[in-house]
Structures are given as C-alpha cells and as structure tokens.
Amino acid sequence: MIRVLLADDEDLIRVAVAALLALEPDIEVVAHAADGKAAVTAALAHRPDVAVVDLEMPGLDGIAVAAELTRVRPDCAVVVLTGHGRPGHLRQALTAGARGFLPKGSPGGALADVIRRVHAGGRYVDPSLAADALTLPPCPLTPRELETLRLVEVGAPVAVIARRVHLSTGTVRNHLSAAVQKLGAADRAEAVRTARDNGWL
C-alpha cells in the first residue's frame, strides 16, 4: 500500500480527495492536515510515502511544505495540487523538492496515477503548465531590486528596508521605482504580485 497524507485547508476538498483515493486498491490515506504546519507534523508522525499538499494553505503554503519535507523527510514524495497554478509556482515547487505538480481540475484518476508515479521515483508536471513555464521571460530585475521587493512583500517600510540592506532610503525608493517600471506595474503591490506569479520572488 502507498501511504498518503492529504493537506488542504478546505475540508470539503480534503474529504472528497480522500474518498476518491479510497477507491484505489493500492493507496491508503493515513493522515489529514488543514494547514502547512500541521502537514509537516503529520508527515513526521505518520510517515507517509507521498504527501499531497494544496499550493495555498495558511501557515506554510504547499511550496514551503515541500521544502520542509524534502529536508526532514526526504523519503516522502510531495505532490502539489493547485486550483490556479501559474508557471512561476511550478518552478518554485520543483525547486523546493516537489516531485509532482497537478491542477485540481485534472481528471479523477489522474491524482492516483501521479501518486503511483512519484512513489516509484518518477516526476509528474501538468503538460500545459510545463509548456507555459518553458516560455516564461527571464527576470528583468537586478538582485537588489528583487531583494527590496521581497521586503516590501512582507510589509517592511522603506526605512526598515534601507537598514536591512544597508542602503539609503532614497536608494531603496529608486530600486522599488525601477522594479515597478520594469514590470509595467501600477504600484509596488502589483510589482510584487507580478514577480511572485512569474516565480522571481
């Protein structure tokens, strides 16, 4: 039997996926989790072979869970499920150690097939997302611009960012302004979203 952990903050989705997998003769759902931290705890306690995790969860998202499980349970293959996957998310998930990346809108039996594949040591990436990821443009931002955008994303004011990166507030504002302009964004928040969606942050 392939032992599976399911992690999704939407109870209905988690229960439905568990019911679907219960129909498979070689797959057993051994644990559920409603957020990322609970998923890591459950993986350590129940030692599943495969963890199926939602991309967007409170606490730790699916990418952070994949990275943590790769570190603490490298024998547990991670499959990331997403309701609205973007090519940047795919790149981040694979970099974090996920072995599968699958949209929630996939056919019913697809998840079981992906679980079997990653359990056997293989990988699976949704073909349309993979094609989109291959055509992503290169990041137009400098490392400094990316660094300041990351700090804006966590809500740090310009003065705090300046102290952290050892630059003047004027230089930080210039980096942020350049990032907004290069990404064609209306403001810093949109620039952060664009960079995040493309997998640059």
Short mmCIF file of C-alpha atoms in Angstrom, two decimals:
data_model
loop_
_atom_site.label_atom_id
_atom_site.label_comp_id
_atom_site.label_asym_id
_atom_site.label_seq_id
_atom_site.Cartn_x
_atom_site.Cartn_y
_atom_site.Cartn_z
CA MET A 1 0.00 0.00 0.00
CA ILE A 2 1.12 3.55 -0.75
CA ARG A 3 0.61 5.62 2.40
CA VAL A 4 -0.66 9.13 1.64
CA LEU A 5 -1.01 12.36 3.62
CA LEU A 6 -3.56 14.91 2.39
CA ALA A 7 -3.15 18.58 3.28
CA ASP A 8 -5.71 21.19 2.21
CA ASP A 9 -7.30 23.99 4.21
CA GLU A 10 -10.66 23.34 2.52
CA ASP A 11 -12.30 20.49 4.39
CA LEU A 12 -14.66 19.58 1.56
CA ILE A 13 -11.79 19.23 -0.93
CA ARG A 14 -9.75 17.14 1.51
CA VAL A 15 -12.65 14.78 2.23
CA ALA A 16 -13.54 14.46 -1.46
CA VAL A 17 -9.95 13.64 -2.45
CA ALA A 18 -9.71 11.11 0.38
CA ALA A 19 -12.93 9.43 -0.82
CA LEU A 20 -11.60 9.33 -4.38
CA LEU A 21 -8.31 7.77 -3.28
CA ALA A 22 -10.14 5.23 -1.08
CA LEU A 23 -11.39 3.63 -4.31
CA GLU A 24 -7.82 2.74 -5.27
CA PRO A 25 -6.72 -0.74 -4.12
CA ASP A 26 -3.08 0.23 -3.55
CA ILE A 27 -3.46 3.66 -1.88
CA GLU A 28 -4.29 4.37 1.77
CA VAL A 29 -4.83 7.86 3.20
CA VAL A 30 -3.13 7.72 6.61
CA ALA A 31 -3.38 11.38 7.70
CA HIS A 32 -5.13 14.69 7.01
CA ALA A 33 -3.96 18.24 7.70
CA ALA A 34 -5.73 21.59 7.36
CA ASP A 35 -2.63 23.79 7.13
CA GLY A 36 1.04 23.65 6.23
CA LYS A 37 2.47 23.33 9.75
CA ALA A 38 0.02 20.52 10.57
CA ALA A 39 1.07 18.80 7.33
CA VAL A 40 4.73 18.71 8.39
CA THR A 41 3.79 17.49 11.88
CA ALA A 42 1.53 14.78 10.42
CA ALA A 43 4.24 13.67 7.99
CA LEU A 44 6.67 13.21 10.88
CA ALA A 45 4.08 11.34 12.96
CA HIS A 46 2.53 9.08 10.28
CA ARG A 47 5.48 8.68 7.89
CA PRO A 48 3.53 8.68 4.60
CA ASP A 49 5.16 7.66 1.34
CA VAL A 50 3.53 10.57 -0.51
CA ALA A 51 2.23 13.93 0.71
CA VAL A 52 -0.43 15.60 -1.44
CA VAL A 53 -0.49 19.28 -0.45
CA ASP A 54 -2.51 22.26 -1.59
CA LEU A 55 -0.49 25.13 -3.03
CA GLU A 56 -2.27 27.79 -0.95
CA MET A 57 -2.63 27.00 2.75
CA PRO A 58 -2.35 29.08 5.91
CA GLY A 59 0.90 28.98 7.87
CA LEU A 60 3.13 27.27 5.35
CA ASP A 61 2.00 27.10 1.74
CA GLY A 62 2.47 23.99 -0.37
CA ILE A 63 5.86 25.13 -1.66
CA ALA A 64 7.16 25.73 1.89
CA VAL A 65 5.79 22.33 2.95
CA ALA A 66 7.59 20.68 0.02
CA ALA A 67 10.85 22.36 1.03
CA GLU A 68 10.47 21.36 4.68
CA LEU A 69 9.52 17.74 3.91
CA THR A 70 12.43 17.47 1.49
CA ARG A 71 14.65 18.49 4.41
CA VAL A 72 13.13 16.42 7.25
CA ARG A 73 11.51 13.52 5.33
CA PRO A 74 13.37 13.16 2.02
CA ASP A 75 11.81 9.71 1.52
CA CYS A 76 8.32 11.30 1.34
CA ALA A 77 7.49 12.41 -2.21
CA VAL A 78 5.47 15.63 -2.40
CA VAL A 79 2.72 16.34 -4.93
CA VAL A 80 1.44 19.93 -5.05
CA LEU A 81 -2.20 20.45 -6.02
CA THR A 82 -3.35 23.85 -7.19
CA GLY A 83 -6.63 25.45 -8.13
CA HIS A 84 -4.95 28.11 -10.27
CA GLY A 85 -1.37 27.16 -10.96
CA ARG A 86 0.97 29.60 -12.61
CA PRO A 87 4.24 28.73 -14.31
CA GLY A 88 6.18 30.57 -11.60
CA HIS A 89 4.57 28.40 -8.93
CA LEU A 90 5.62 25.29 -10.85
CA ARG A 91 9.23 26.42 -10.94
CA GLN A 92 9.20 27.26 -7.22
CA ALA A 93 7.58 23.93 -6.30
CA LEU A 94 10.12 21.88 -8.25
CA THR A 95 13.00 23.91 -6.81
CA ALA A 96 11.59 23.25 -3.32
CA GLY A 97 11.68 19.50 -3.96
CA ALA A 98 8.13 18.66 -5.09
CA ARG A 99 8.00 15.63 -7.38
CA GLY A 100 4.55 16.34 -8.80
CA PHE A 101 2.50 19.41 -9.71
CA LEU A 102 -1.13 18.91 -10.66
CA PRO A 103 -4.13 21.23 -11.20
CA LYS A 104 -7.22 20.41 -9.13
CA GLY A 105 -9.24 20.36 -12.36
CA SER A 106 -7.42 17.24 -13.61
CA PRO A 107 -9.39 14.07 -14.46
CA GLY A 108 -10.48 11.94 -11.48
CA GLY A 109 -7.94 9.14 -11.82
CA ALA A 110 -5.01 11.45 -12.56
CA LEU A 111 -4.07 12.04 -8.92
CA ALA A 112 -3.82 8.31 -8.16
CA ASP A 113 -1.62 7.84 -11.23
CA VAL A 114 0.62 10.73 -10.16
CA ILE A 115 0.87 9.32 -6.62
CA ARG A 116 1.99 5.96 -8.04
CA ARG A 117 4.48 7.65 -10.36
CA VAL A 118 6.18 9.78 -7.69
CA HIS A 119 6.16 6.87 -5.23
CA ALA A 120 8.08 4.85 -7.83
CA GLY A 121 10.68 7.63 -8.05
CA GLY A 122 9.32 9.48 -11.07
CA ARG A 123 8.04 13.00 -11.54
CA TYR A 124 4.88 14.49 -12.97
CA VAL A 125 4.21 18.02 -14.16
CA ASP A 126 0.98 19.09 -15.83
CA PRO A 127 1.93 19.41 -19.54
CA SER A 128 0.23 22.78 -20.15
CA LEU A 129 1.89 24.33 -17.09
CA ALA A 130 5.23 22.87 -18.15
CA ALA A 131 4.87 24.40 -21.62
CA ASP A 132 4.00 27.78 -20.09
CA ALA A 133 6.97 27.56 -17.72
CA LEU A 134 9.35 27.00 -20.63
CA THR A 135 8.21 30.24 -22.24
CA LEU A 136 8.48 32.43 -19.13
CA PRO A 137 10.55 35.53 -19.79
CA PRO A 138 13.79 35.95 -17.86
CA CYS A 139 13.63 38.15 -14.77
CA PRO A 140 14.28 41.79 -15.75
CA LEU A 141 15.09 42.84 -12.18
CA THR A 142 18.51 43.16 -10.59
CA PRO A 143 19.26 41.16 -7.42
CA ARG A 144 18.96 44.38 -5.37
CA GLU A 145 15.56 45.20 -6.89
CA LEU A 146 14.35 41.68 -6.10
CA GLU A 147 15.65 41.97 -2.55
CA THR A 148 13.80 45.21 -1.91
CA LEU A 149 10.60 43.79 -3.46
CA ARG A 150 10.83 40.76 -1.15
CA LEU A 151 11.00 43.05 1.86
CA VAL A 152 8.08 45.16 0.60
CA GLU A 153 6.10 41.92 0.22
CA VAL A 154 6.43 41.20 3.95
CA GLY A 155 5.24 44.70 4.74
CA ALA A 156 8.50 46.38 5.73
CA PRO A 157 8.51 50.18 5.36
CA VAL A 158 11.20 51.84 3.23
CA ALA A 159 13.20 52.97 6.30
CA VAL A 160 13.34 49.40 7.65
CA ILE A 161 14.28 48.00 4.23
CA ALA A 162 17.07 50.58 3.98
CA ARG A 163 18.51 49.48 7.33
CA ARG A 164 18.29 45.79 6.43
CA VAL A 165 20.02 46.14 3.08
CA HIS A 166 22.44 48.85 4.25
CA LEU A 167 21.32 51.45 1.72
CA SER A 168 19.87 54.94 1.98
CA THR A 169 16.09 55.33 1.88
CA GLY A 170 16.45 57.24 -1.40
CA THR A 171 18.36 54.34 -3.00
CA VAL A 172 15.72 51.85 -1.79
CA ARG A 173 12.96 54.05 -3.28
CA ASN A 174 14.92 54.14 -6.55
CA HIS A 175 15.20 50.32 -6.61
CA LEU A 176 11.48 49.94 -5.92
CA SER A 177 10.59 52.53 -8.55
CA ALA A 178 12.80 50.76 -11.10
CA ALA A 179 11.15 47.41 -10.28
CA VAL A 180 7.65 48.88 -10.69
CA GLN A 181 8.63 50.45 -14.01
CA LYS A 182 10.40 47.34 -15.41
CA LEU A 183 7.41 45.14 -14.56
CA GLY A 184 4.89 47.60 -16.01
CA ALA A 185 3.09 47.65 -12.68
CA ALA A 186 0.84 50.40 -11.34
CA ASP A 187 2.38 50.27 -7.86
CA ARG A 188 4.65 48.24 -5.55
CA ALA A 189 1.91 45.76 -4.62
CA GLU A 190 1.27 44.94 -8.27
CA ALA A 191 5.01 44.63 -8.88
CA VAL A 192 5.25 42.12 -6.04
CA ARG A 193 2.32 40.12 -7.46
CA THR A 194 3.84 40.11 -10.95
CA ALA A 195 7.24 38.98 -9.66
CA ARG A 196 5.63 36.33 -7.47
CA ASP A 197 3.44 34.98 -10.28
CA ASN A 198 6.47 34.65 -12.55
CA GLY A 199 8.46 32.81 -9.91
CA TRP A 200 11.06 35.54 -9.47
CA LEU A 201 10.41 36.05 -5.75
#
